[in-house]
Amino acid sequence: MAILESTEKRSILVPPYKEYPKEATSGTLSRSVFFWLSSLFVNGYKHVLSLGDLFPLDKKLYSERLQNDMQLAWDKVPDQRRANALMYTWLRVHIWQIMAAVIPRLCLIGFTFAQPFLVTRAIELAGSPSTQPNNNVGYGLIGAYILVYVGIAVSNGQYEHRAYRAAVMMRGSIVPCIYRKTLLLDSSDVSPAAALTLISTDVENITPGVVLLHEVWAGMVEIGLTMYLLERQVGAACGVPIGFAIVVMIATVFLASGTGKGQAAWILASQQRIANTSKTLGNVKWLKLSGLNDVAFSIIHKLRIRELDISRKYRLFILVALALSACAPIISPVLTFIAFTGIALRDNNALTISIAFTSLSLFGLLNKPLSTIVVALPTIAGSAASFGRIQDYLNVKVREDKRVTGPQEATSSEERNQSLSPAHLAMNNEIELRGSPRSSRRCIDDEFIASVQGKYSWPEAAEPVIDITDWNIRRRTFTLLIGPVGCGKSTLLKCLLGELSGFEGTLRTSYLGVAYCDQIPWLPNETIRGLIIGNATFDEQWYREVISACALEQDLQNWPQGEESVVGSKGISLSGGQKHRLAIGRAVYSRRELVLFDDVFSGLDSTTEDEVFHNLLGREGLLRKANMTVVLASSDVRRAPYADHLVVLDQSGKNSEEGTFEAVNSRLGYASGLSWNNADWSHEGKPEPKRDSVLSSNPNSKALEGVLPKGETEADLLRRTGDTAVYNYYLKSAGWKAPTIFVISIAIYAFYLWLKWWADANNAMPNTNLGKWLGVYTTLGIGAIIGLLVAAWQLFIAIITKSGLYFHDVLIRTVSRAPLSFFASVDDGVTINRFSQDLQLIDMELPVAALGVAFSLAFAIAEAVLMSVASKYFAVVIPFVLIVFYILQRFYLRTSRQMRFLDIELKAPLYSQLLETLSGLPTIRAFQWERDAEEKNWRLLDDSQRPNYLLFCLQRWLVFSVDMVIAAMALILITITVTLREQIGPGYMGIALVNIMAFSGTMKAGLTFWVSLEVSIGAVARIKNFVAQTKPESFSQGPLEKPQKIWPDEGAIELRELSASYATSGTVLKNFSMSIKAGQKIGICGRTGSGKSSLALCLFRMLDVDHGSVTIDEVDVSSVPHDHVRSSLVSVPQEAYIFDGTVRLNVDPAESVQDDNIIQALEKVQLWPTIQRRGGLDAIIDDKFFSHGQSQLLSLARAMLRKSKVLVLDEATSSLDDDTSAIIKDVVRSWFADWTVIAIAHKLDSIMEFDRIAVLDDGQLVEFDEPKALLDRASMFRNLYEYSQTGVSKKMLPPQHVPSQRRISSIGTPLAGTSSAGPSTSVPVA
C-alpha cells in the first residue's frame, strides 16, 4: 500500500487533472527527494525558459484564495491599529502551513544530535583492534551513518521547503491586500512610492523573517541539548559557553530593536528616492524639453547619498550581528578549553583526544543555532517592522463616498455589461441604453440623474473650493460647466464621482453607470484597441463608430501597428490631442448613462475639436443618440450655445449662474460679459470619413521587423550560462582597495590542527607547556576575530557605500541620456525595478552573501585539508567530490539563473500596474473597474509567483543534493575508519570525523549564501545588461562640441528638408523647410497629430532626424550635445513639472539668480501674492500646491530667468481661460520682446499678433505667411480660425470682467519690439 501510494500517477489522470502542477501529482518519494523538478532542470539546461515552460501554480498558492482568507481575518480584527496586529493575523491564518515545518525540524534536530554520539563511538572504534566484535560494531556504525546523514538531507530539505512555501503564501496574501487597499484610498492621499515600496522592498524583507521563524525555538532546543552534552564532556567548564551564549543572545535582543528601527528609516529614505525617481521617469519628456533633465536627476542623486547615509546605522547593526555570529565558533572553544585546562590542572586531569574532538563536535552544534539566532532575531525584527509599515498603510483613511445612490445604480461590471448591451441600435436607428426596471424607491426625482448641494475645502485651506447651493443635473441633457481657472470645476466633477471624502452636504445620484475623462488623460500602457475597449465586451460595429466619431481613423493609418500600437507609459508616444481623443473614445465606447468630461477638448485643434464635438454632441451625435447625460467642464465657453444647460462657477467656487443658454445670457452676471454666436449645427452634413483598412497595421511596421530578436540571442544564452564578467563589474564598482583588504582579512583557520597537536602532546606528557598551547590557540582566535571585523567593515561600510553609489549613478547616467524612444518602448515598471529591487539586492543581500561565501569557503578549505591530513585515503576522494560539486552547480545554475531572471522580469508588470492604478484611481473607480483591476493584479501576481516559488524549490533541491554528497563522504570516511583504523589512529580520525560534521554545516551555510549571492549578483548582471542595451542619445553620432561663442546670440532658425520619425509610430515630419529670422514671433497650428509638437522635439534634439537639418544662428544642432541644446533653448511645455521642494528651487533650479529677480518674475506672472501668503520663496510645494493654470505660470516664470534668445511655447495656453492666457501673452510681448518665439497653439487668438503663422498637416508645412495674408485668402488657416470663432467672441466688458489682455487692434500687426516679418510666403496646400 505504501509503495502504491508513493508511486506517481500522472499518466493515468483524467483530463481535468492533467493541468495540475507536477508537485501535486508526484508521489511521496519524488517530493521527498525533489525528483519532480528533474524535467524542469533538463528543459532549463537545454533551452531558454519562458513563463509557459514553468509548472502551473498550486491552487493553494493562488493569490485570490490567499487574499480572501487573509482579508476576511483582517476585517474581523477588533483593533487593527494594535502593534503587530497584521503580523499576528497572518500567523493565525496560515498557522497550519507554518506548523507543517515543525515535524521535519524536530527530525532534523534528532538526526543532527546523533552525530556527536557517532563521533564518540567512531573514535573509540578507531582506537580498538580489528577484531570480530569490533568489526560488527563498525558495520553497525556504517548503517547508522547512512541513516543519520540521509535523514539530515531529507528532513532539512522538507523543513526548508515548507518554510519557503509559507513565505510564498505570505507574498500571495499580503500583496493583494495592499493592492485592494490602494483601490480604496482617498485620491488626495495617494503616495505611489509608499505602495510600490511595500509590495517590493517590504514584502521581500518579510520573506527571510518567515523562513527563519522556526530557527528561534529550534535554536533554543539545540542550545539546551548541546549544553547538556557538553557538561558530560568538560564538566564545570561548560559554564563558559553557556555564559557566552547568554551574553550573545541578550546582545542580539538589543540589536534586534535597533536593527528594526534602522531598517525602517532606511526603507523610508529608499521610498522617498523611488518616489522621486518614479515621478521623474513619468515626466521625462517635459523635463528634457524644459532643460531640467540634469536638475531632476541630480536631485535623485542627492537622495541616494542621503539614503546610503541613513542606511549606515542599519548596516552597523547588521555588521555587529554578523560579527557576533561569526565570532561565536572562535571565542567559545577558546574560552572553554582555557577553563577546562584550568580545572584539569586542579583535578589532575588532561585533555584527551576523545574529549577534545567530541567537545569540538558539540561546539559545532552549539555555534550553529547560536549563530542562527543572532541572525534570525534582527531579521525577524526587521520583518515585523515591515509588517508594521504595511499595517499602517492598510489603516490609512479610505475614500468616503458621500453619494446617496438610487436603487438602479449598477453594482458590478457584470450587471452593467448585461444592462448596457448588446444591441445599441434600436429600430429608429438610435443607440439605446437599457437598464433594469426602475424601483419605486427614489433618492432623487426620476427627472434628474444627480443632485449636488454642499461645499468642499482642501484640508489645509480655510475657504471652500466649491460651494454649491443647489444643482440638479437633468437626464439625457448636455450640461456645460464653465468658469475661470481655479474656480473648482474639476473638483466639482470629482464630487459627482464621490471622490471628495471631505464634502459637506447632500450628493444624490441615480444612474446605471458613469464614464469619466480626466483633465490629464489616464492611459495605461496598452494597445490602442485595448485602451478604447477597456473592460467591456468587443463590439466591432460600435468600435468602428467610436473610432470615426473621435477622429482617430487618420491616426490609426499613421501608426505603424494600427490599433495594435502600444501607447507607452503615460502615452509618451502620443500627442496631447491624441491622448484626449483616446480617453474620449474609451468613455463613449463604455456606453454609460452619465459621462463626465474634464476639459477634454482643450488639447485639440479647432478643426478636430469641432469634428469630435459634433460627432458626439451634435444633433446626430453618438452621445445624444444614446440618450446619455453629459457634463463637460471647460474654461472655453465657445460651446455654451450648444449646451442644454449651463452652469457658471465664480472665482469662489459658487454656482453663481445656471439655466439654459438663453436664460444665462440674458442675466447681468459673468456670462453677460461675453457675446455669443448662435449654435452652428452645419457640421452635421459632413460625409463620414472612409473606414476601409484603418484598423490594420501600417506598411511602415515592416521596418520594425528587423529589430525583433530571432532565435536564441546572446542575452538568452547568458541567462543559462551566466557571465563571469559580472563579478569584475562589481569589483570595479567597489574599487580594488576595499576588496583586497577584505580578501587578506579572511584569516587562515588552523584551530583544529593545533588542537590535535595539543591533544597528542597531552597524551604523551599530560598538562605540560600549557602556556604555549593556550597562547598560540588564543592568538589564532584573536587574529581570526580581527580579520573578521576588518573584512566585515570593508564589506558593509566601504564597499556598500561605493558600489551602491556607483550602480545608482550608472543607472541615472544611462536613463537620463536615453532617447525618447526608450521611454516609449520600455515600461516605467521595468526601469523602476532597476532602481528599487536591483539596488536593494546590491545594497544589502549581496554583501551579506559575499561575506558568508568568503568565510564558508575559508572554513571549507581548512576542513577539507584537515580531513585529508587525517586520512590520506580520504584525500583521494576530495578531487572526485569537487568534480561532483562542479557538475551539480553547472546543472543547477543553467536553470536557476533563468528562473531568477523570470522572477525579476515578471515582477515588473506587477509594479507597473500598481503605478498605473495610483495615477488613474478616479477613472478606475468611475468606470467601476476595481474588480477587473483586482483580477488583473491576481493574474500578474500568480504569474510572478510561479518562478518565485520554483526558484525556492530549485534551491532546496541543491541543498538536498549537497547533503547527499556529504552523506556519501561520511559513508566513505566511516568505512575507512572501520576497515583501516589501525593505520590511521584515533587522533587523526577524530579530526576527520569532526570535520565531516563541520564540513556539512559549512557547505550548507556556504550554499545558502552562494545561492543568495547568485540571486544578488543577478541584479548586477541586469544593470550591466541594461546599461549595455540602452544606447544614449549621442550613440553612433560623430563628435559633439559646444559652440565656442554664446549660443544662441540672435535666434535665427533654419529648417531644411527635415524628415523625422518615431521608432514606434513612423514618420511624423516630411521634407519640412522653414526659415525664421531672429526676433520673429512664429505661431504653429494644425490638426491634432499633424506634427506640431514633433517639430518642437526636433529643435530640442529629442526626435530622430532621418534627413535634413536644423540650424540656429548658423550652428547645426546635430553637432551640439543634446543637453547643451536643451539648456541653451527655453521651452514652456504642455505639462508643467513641479519639483517637490521650495518655490525658489522650482523657479530657479540652477540657483543662478538673486531672490529679487525671482520675485520680479513671479510678480510679472501674477503669482507672487499667492506665494507670499503661503510662505514665500521658502514655501515647500508639490504637484497639488497650484492649479493647472498656476503651474503653467510658474513654468513661464522659470523660463523668464533663463538666458537665451529662443523660446518655444508648446500649447502652453491650451487649458487656460482667457485671463490666464492674457498673462502669458503679456509676458511674451514684453519680457521676450527681442527673443525668437515659436508658439504651438490650438487657441488661434493667442497667436494672431505674431509675425507669421505656419500651418502643418500630416507632417508637412502647407502654409507659412502673415496672419492677415492667410485670412484674406482661401487657406487652411482661415478655416481653422473660423472654426475657432464659431462659439463666442469678446465684446466690451464691465470693468470687473475685463481681463488683463489688450484688445487686438488689427489682425496681423507685429508685436511691439519684434522685427517685422519678411516677404510673404505661401506654401500651396498639398
CSV table of N, CA, C and O in Angstrom, one decimal, residues 300-371:
chain,number,residue,atom,x,y,z
A,300,ILE,N,17.7,63.3,-7.5
A,300,ILE,CA,17.7,61.9,-7.2
A,300,ILE,C,19.0,61.4,-6.7
A,300,ILE,O,19.1,60.6,-5.7
A,301,HIS,N,20.1,61.9,-7.3
A,301,HIS,CA,21.4,61.5,-6.8
A,301,HIS,C,21.6,61.9,-5.4
A,301,HIS,O,22.2,61.2,-4.6
A,302,LYS,N,21.2,63.1,-5.0
A,302,LYS,CA,21.4,63.6,-3.6
A,302,LYS,C,20.5,62.8,-2.7
A,302,LYS,O,20.9,62.5,-1.6
A,303,LEU,N,19.3,62.4,-3.1
A,303,LEU,CA,18.5,61.5,-2.3
A,303,LEU,C,19.2,60.1,-2.1
A,303,LEU,O,19.0,59.5,-1.0
A,304,ARG,N,19.9,59.7,-3.1
A,304,ARG,CA,20.6,58.4,-3.0
A,304,ARG,C,21.7,58.5,-1.9
A,304,ARG,O,21.9,57.6,-1.1
A,305,ILE,N,22.5,59.6,-2.0
A,305,ILE,CA,23.5,59.8,-1.0
A,305,ILE,C,22.9,59.9,0.4
A,305,ILE,O,23.5,59.3,1.4
A,306,ARG,N,21.8,60.6,0.6
A,306,ARG,CA,21.1,60.6,1.9
A,306,ARG,C,20.7,59.2,2.3
A,306,ARG,O,20.8,58.9,3.5
A,307,GLU,N,20.1,58.5,1.4
A,307,GLU,CA,19.7,57.1,1.7
A,307,GLU,C,20.8,56.3,2.2
A,307,GLU,O,20.7,55.5,3.2
A,308,LEU,N,22.0,56.3,1.5
A,308,LEU,CA,23.1,55.5,2.0
A,308,LEU,C,23.6,56.0,3.3
A,308,LEU,O,24.1,55.2,4.1
A,309,ASP,N,23.6,57.3,3.5
A,309,ASP,CA,24.0,57.8,4.8
A,309,ASP,C,23.1,57.3,6.0
A,309,ASP,O,23.5,56.9,7.0
A,310,ILE,N,21.8,57.3,5.7
A,310,ILE,CA,20.8,56.8,6.7
A,310,ILE,C,20.9,55.3,6.9
A,310,ILE,O,20.8,54.8,8.0
A,311,SER,N,21.2,54.6,5.9
A,311,SER,CA,21.3,53.1,6.0
A,311,SER,C,22.6,52.7,6.7
A,311,SER,O,22.8,51.6,7.1
A,312,ARG,N,23.6,53.6,6.9
A,312,ARG,CA,24.8,53.3,7.6
A,312,ARG,C,24.6,52.8,9.0
A,312,ARG,O,25.2,51.8,9.4
A,313,LYS,N,23.6,53.4,9.7
A,313,LYS,CA,23.3,52.9,11.0
A,313,LYS,C,22.8,51.5,11.0
A,313,LYS,O,23.2,50.6,11.8
A,314,TYR,N,21.9,51.2,10.1
A,314,TYR,CA,21.4,49.9,9.9
A,314,TYR,C,22.5,48.9,9.6
A,314,TYR,O,22.5,47.7,10.1
A,315,ARG,N,23.4,49.3,8.7
A,315,ARG,CA,24.5,48.4,8.3
A,315,ARG,C,25.4,48.1,9.5
A,315,ARG,O,26.0,47.0,9.6
A,316,LEU,N,25.6,49.1,10.3
A,316,LEU,CA,26.4,48.9,11.5
A,316,LEU,C,25.8,47.8,12.4
A,316,LEU,O,26.5,47.0,13.0
A,317,PHE,N,24.5,47.9,12.6
A,317,PHE,CA,23.8,46.9,13.4
A,317,PHE,C,24.0,45.5,12.8
A,317,PHE,O,24.2,44.5,13.5
A,318,ILE,N,23.8,45.4,11.4
A,318,ILE,CA,23.9,44.1,10.8
A,318,ILE,C,25.4,43.6,10.9
A,318,ILE,O,25.6,42.4,11.1
A,319,LEU,N,26.3,44.5,10.8
A,319,LEU,CA,27.7,44.2,10.9
A,319,LEU,C,28.0,43.6,12.3
A,319,LEU,O,28.7,42.5,12.4
A,320,VAL,N,27.5,44.2,13.4
A,320,VAL,CA,27.7,43.7,14.7
A,320,VAL,C,27.0,42.3,14.9
A,320,VAL,O,27.6,41.4,15.5
A,321,ALA,N,25.8,42.2,14.3
A,321,ALA,CA,25.1,40.9,14.4
A,321,ALA,C,25.9,39.8,13.7
A,321,ALA,O,26.1,38.7,14.3
A,322,LEU,N,26.4,40.1,12.5
A,322,LEU,CA,27.2,39.1,11.8
A,322,LEU,C,28.5,38.8,12.5
A,322,LEU,O,29.0,37.6,12.5
A,323,ALA,N,29.1,39.8,13.1
A,323,ALA,CA,30.4,39.6,13.8
A,323,ALA,C,30.1,38.7,15.0
A,323,ALA,O,30.9,37.8,15.3
A,324,LEU,N,29.0,38.9,15.7
A,324,LEU,CA,28.7,38.0,16.9
A,324,LEU,C,28.5,36.6,16.3
A,324,LEU,O,28.9,35.6,17.0
A,325,SER,N,27.8,36.5,15.2
A,325,SER,CA,27.5,35.2,14.7
A,325,SER,C,28.8,34.5,14.3
A,325,SER,O,28.9,33.3,14.5
A,326,ALA,N,29.7,35.2,13.6
A,326,ALA,CA,30.9,34.6,13.2
A,326,ALA,C,32.0,34.4,14.3
A,326,ALA,O,32.8,33.5,14.2
A,327,CYS,N,31.9,35.2,15.3
A,327,CYS,CA,32.9,35.1,16.4
A,327,CYS,C,32.5,34.0,17.3
A,327,CYS,O,33.4,33.5,18.1
A,328,ALA,N,31.3,33.6,17.4
A,328,ALA,CA,30.9,32.5,18.3
A,328,ALA,C,31.7,31.2,18.2
A,328,ALA,O,32.1,30.7,19.2
A,329,PRO,N,31.9,30.7,16.9
A,329,PRO,CA,32.6,29.5,16.8
A,329,PRO,C,34.1,29.7,17.1
A,329,PRO,O,34.9,28.7,17.2
A,330,ILE,N,34.6,30.9,17.2
A,330,ILE,CA,36.0,31.2,17.5
A,330,ILE,C,36.2,31.3,19.0
A,330,ILE,O,37.1,30.7,19.6
A,331,ILE,N,35.4,32.2,19.6
A,331,ILE,CA,35.6,32.6,21.0
A,331,ILE,C,35.2,31.5,22.0
A,331,ILE,O,35.9,31.1,22.9
A,332,SER,N,34.0,30.8,21.7
A,332,SER,CA,33.5,29.8,22.6
A,332,SER,C,34.5,28.7,22.9
A,332,SER,O,34.7,28.3,24.0
A,333,PRO,N,35.1,28.0,21.8
A,333,PRO,CA,36.0,27.0,22.1
A,333,PRO,C,37.3,27.4,22.8
A,333,PRO,O,37.8,26.7,23.7
A,334,VAL,N,37.8,28.6,22.5
A,334,VAL,CA,39.0,29.1,23.1
A,334,VAL,C,38.7,29.3,24.6
A,334,VAL,O,39.5,28.8,25.5
A,335,LEU,N,37.6,30.0,25.0
A,335,LEU,CA,37.3,30.2,26.4
A,335,LEU,C,37.1,28.9,27.1
A,335,LEU,O,37.5,28.7,28.3
A,336,THR,N,36.4,28.0,26.5
A,336,THR,CA,36.0,26.7,27.1
A,336,THR,C,37.3,25.9,27.4
A,336,THR,O,37.4,25.3,28.5
A,337,PHE,N,38.1,25.7,26.4
A,337,PHE,CA,39.3,24.9,26.6
A,337,PHE,C,40.3,25.6,27.6
A,337,PHE,O,41.0,24.9,28.3
A,338,ILE,N,40.3,26.9,27.7
A,338,ILE,CA,41.1,27.6,28.7
A,338,ILE,C,40.6,27.2,30.1
A,338,ILE,O,41.3,26.8,31.0
A,339,ALA,N,39.2,27.3,30.2
A,339,ALA,CA,38.6,26.9,31.5
A,339,ALA,C,38.8,25.4,31.8
A,339,ALA,O,39.1,25.1,33.0
A,340,PHE,N,38.6,24.6,30.8
A,340,PHE,CA,38.8,23.2,31.1
A,340,PHE,C,40.2,22.8,31.5
A,340,PHE,O,40.5,22.0,32.4
A,341,THR,N,41.2,23.5,30.9
A,341,THR,CA,42.6,23.3,31.2
A,341,THR,C,42.9,23.7,32.7
A,341,THR,O,43.6,23.0,33.4
A,342,GLY,N,42.3,24.8,33.1
A,342,GLY,CA,42.5,25.3,34.5
A,342,GLY,C,41.9,24.3,35.4
A,342,GLY,O,42.5,23.9,36.5
A,343,ILE,N,40.7,23.8,35.1
A,343,ILE,CA,40.0,22.8,36.0
A,343,ILE,C,40.8,21.5,36.0
A,343,ILE,O,41.0,20.8,37.0
A,344,ALA,N,41.3,21.1,34.8
A,344,ALA,CA,42.1,19.9,34.7
A,344,ALA,C,43.3,19.9,35.5
A,344,ALA,O,43.8,18.9,36.1
A,345,LEU,N,44.0,21.1,35.6
A,345,LEU,CA,45.2,21.2,36.4
A,345,LEU,C,44.9,21.0,37.9
A,345,LEU,O,45.6,20.4,38.6
A,346,ARG,N,43.8,21.5,38.3
A,346,ARG,CA,43.4,21.4,39.7
A,346,ARG,C,43.0,20.0,40.0
A,346,ARG,O,43.4,19.5,41.1
A,347,ASP,N,42.3,19.3,39.1
A,347,ASP,CA,41.8,18.0,39.4
A,347,ASP,C,42.8,16.9,38.8
A,347,ASP,O,42.4,15.7,38.9
A,348,ASN,N,43.9,17.4,38.3
A,348,ASN,CA,44.9,16.4,37.8
A,348,ASN,C,44.3,15.6,36.6
A,348,ASN,O,44.6,14.4,36.5
A,349,ASN,N,43.5,16.2,35.7
A,349,ASN,CA,43.0,15.6,34.5
A,349,ASN,C,43.8,16.1,33.3
A,349,ASN,O,44.6,17.0,33.4
A,350,ALA,N,43.5,15.6,32.1
A,350,ALA,CA,44.2,16.0,30.9
A,350,ALA,C,43.2,16.1,29.8
A,350,ALA,O,42.1,15.4,29.8
A,351,LEU,N,43.5,16.9,28.7
A,351,LEU,CA,42.7,17.0,27.5
A,351,LEU,C,43.0,15.8,26.6
A,351,LEU,O,44.1,15.8,26.0
A,352,THR,N,42.1,14.8,26.6
A,352,THR,CA,42.3,13.7,25.7
A,352,THR,C,41.8,13.9,24.3
A,352,THR,O,41.0,14.8,24.1
A,353,ILE,N,42.2,13.0,23.4
A,353,ILE,CA,41.7,13.1,22.0
A,353,ILE,C,40.2,13.0,22.0
A,353,ILE,O,39.4,13.7,21.3
A,354,SER,N,39.6,12.0,22.7
A,354,SER,CA,38.2,11.8,22.7
A,354,SER,C,37.4,13.0,23.3
A,354,SER,O,36.5,13.4,22.7
A,355,ILE,N,37.9,13.6,24.4
A,355,ILE,CA,37.3,14.7,25.0
A,355,ILE,C,37.4,15.9,24.0
A,355,ILE,O,36.4,16.6,23.8
A,356,ALA,N,38.6,16.1,23.4
A,356,ALA,CA,38.8,17.3,22.6
A,356,ALA,C,37.9,17.3,21.4
A,356,ALA,O,37.2,18.3,21.1
A,357,PHE,N,37.8,16.2,20.7
A,357,PHE,CA,37.1,16.2,19.4
A,357,PHE,C,35.6,16.0,19.6
A,357,PHE,O,34.8,16.5,18.8
A,358,THR,N,35.2,15.3,20.7
A,358,THR,CA,33.8,15.2,21.0
A,358,THR,C,33.3,16.6,21.4
A,358,THR,O,32.2,17.0,20.9
A,359,SER,N,34.1,17.2,22.2
A,359,SER,CA,33.7,18.6,22.6
A,359,SER,C,33.7,19.5,21.4
A,359,SER,O,32.8,20.4,21.3
A,360,LEU,N,34.7,19.4,20.5
A,360,LEU,CA,34.7,20.3,19.4
A,360,LEU,C,33.5,20.0,18.5
A,360,LEU,O,32.9,21.0,17.9
A,361,SER,N,33.0,18.8,18.4
A,361,SER,CA,31.8,18.5,17.6
A,361,SER,C,30.6,19.1,18.2
A,361,SER,O,29.7,19.6,17.5
A,362,LEU,N,30.6,19.1,19.6
A,362,LEU,CA,29.5,19.8,20.3
A,362,LEU,C,29.5,21.3,20.1
A,362,LEU,O,28.5,21.9,20.0
A,363,PHE,N,30.7,21.9,20.1
A,363,PHE,CA,30.8,23.3,19.9
A,363,PHE,C,30.3,23.6,18.5
A,363,PHE,O,29.6,24.7,18.3
A,364,GLY,N,30.5,22.7,17.5
A,364,GLY,CA,29.9,23.0,16.2
A,364,GLY,C,28.4,23.0,16.3
A,364,GLY,O,27.8,23.8,15.6
A,365,LEU,N,27.9,22.0,17.1
A,365,LEU,CA,26.4,22.0,17.2
A,365,LEU,C,25.9,23.2,18.0
A,365,LEU,O,24.8,23.7,17.8
A,366,LEU,N,26.7,23.7,18.9
A,366,LEU,CA,26.3,24.9,19.7
A,366,LEU,C,26.4,26.2,18.8
A,366,LEU,O,25.5,27.0,18.9
A,367,ASN,N,27.4,26.3,18.1
A,367,ASN,CA,27.6,27.5,17.3
A,367,ASN,C,26.6,27.7,16.2
A,367,ASN,O,26.2,28.8,15.9
A,368,LYS,N,26.2,26.6,15.6
A,368,LYS,CA,25.2,26.8,14.5
A,368,LYS,C,23.9,27.4,15.0
A,368,LYS,O,23.5,28.4,14.4
A,369,PRO,N,23.2,26.9,16.0
A,369,PRO,CA,22.0,27.6,16.5
A,369,PRO,C,22.2,28.9,17.1
A,369,PRO,O,21.4,29.8,16.9
A,370,LEU,N,23.4,29.1,17.7
A,370,LEU,CA,23.7,30.4,18.3
A,370,LEU,C,23.9,31.4,17.2
A,370,LEU,O,23.3,32.5,17.3
A,371,SER,N,24.6,31.1,16.2
A,371,SER,CA,24.8,32.0,15.0
A,371,SER,C,23.5,32.2,14.3
A,371,SER,O,23.3,33.4,13.9
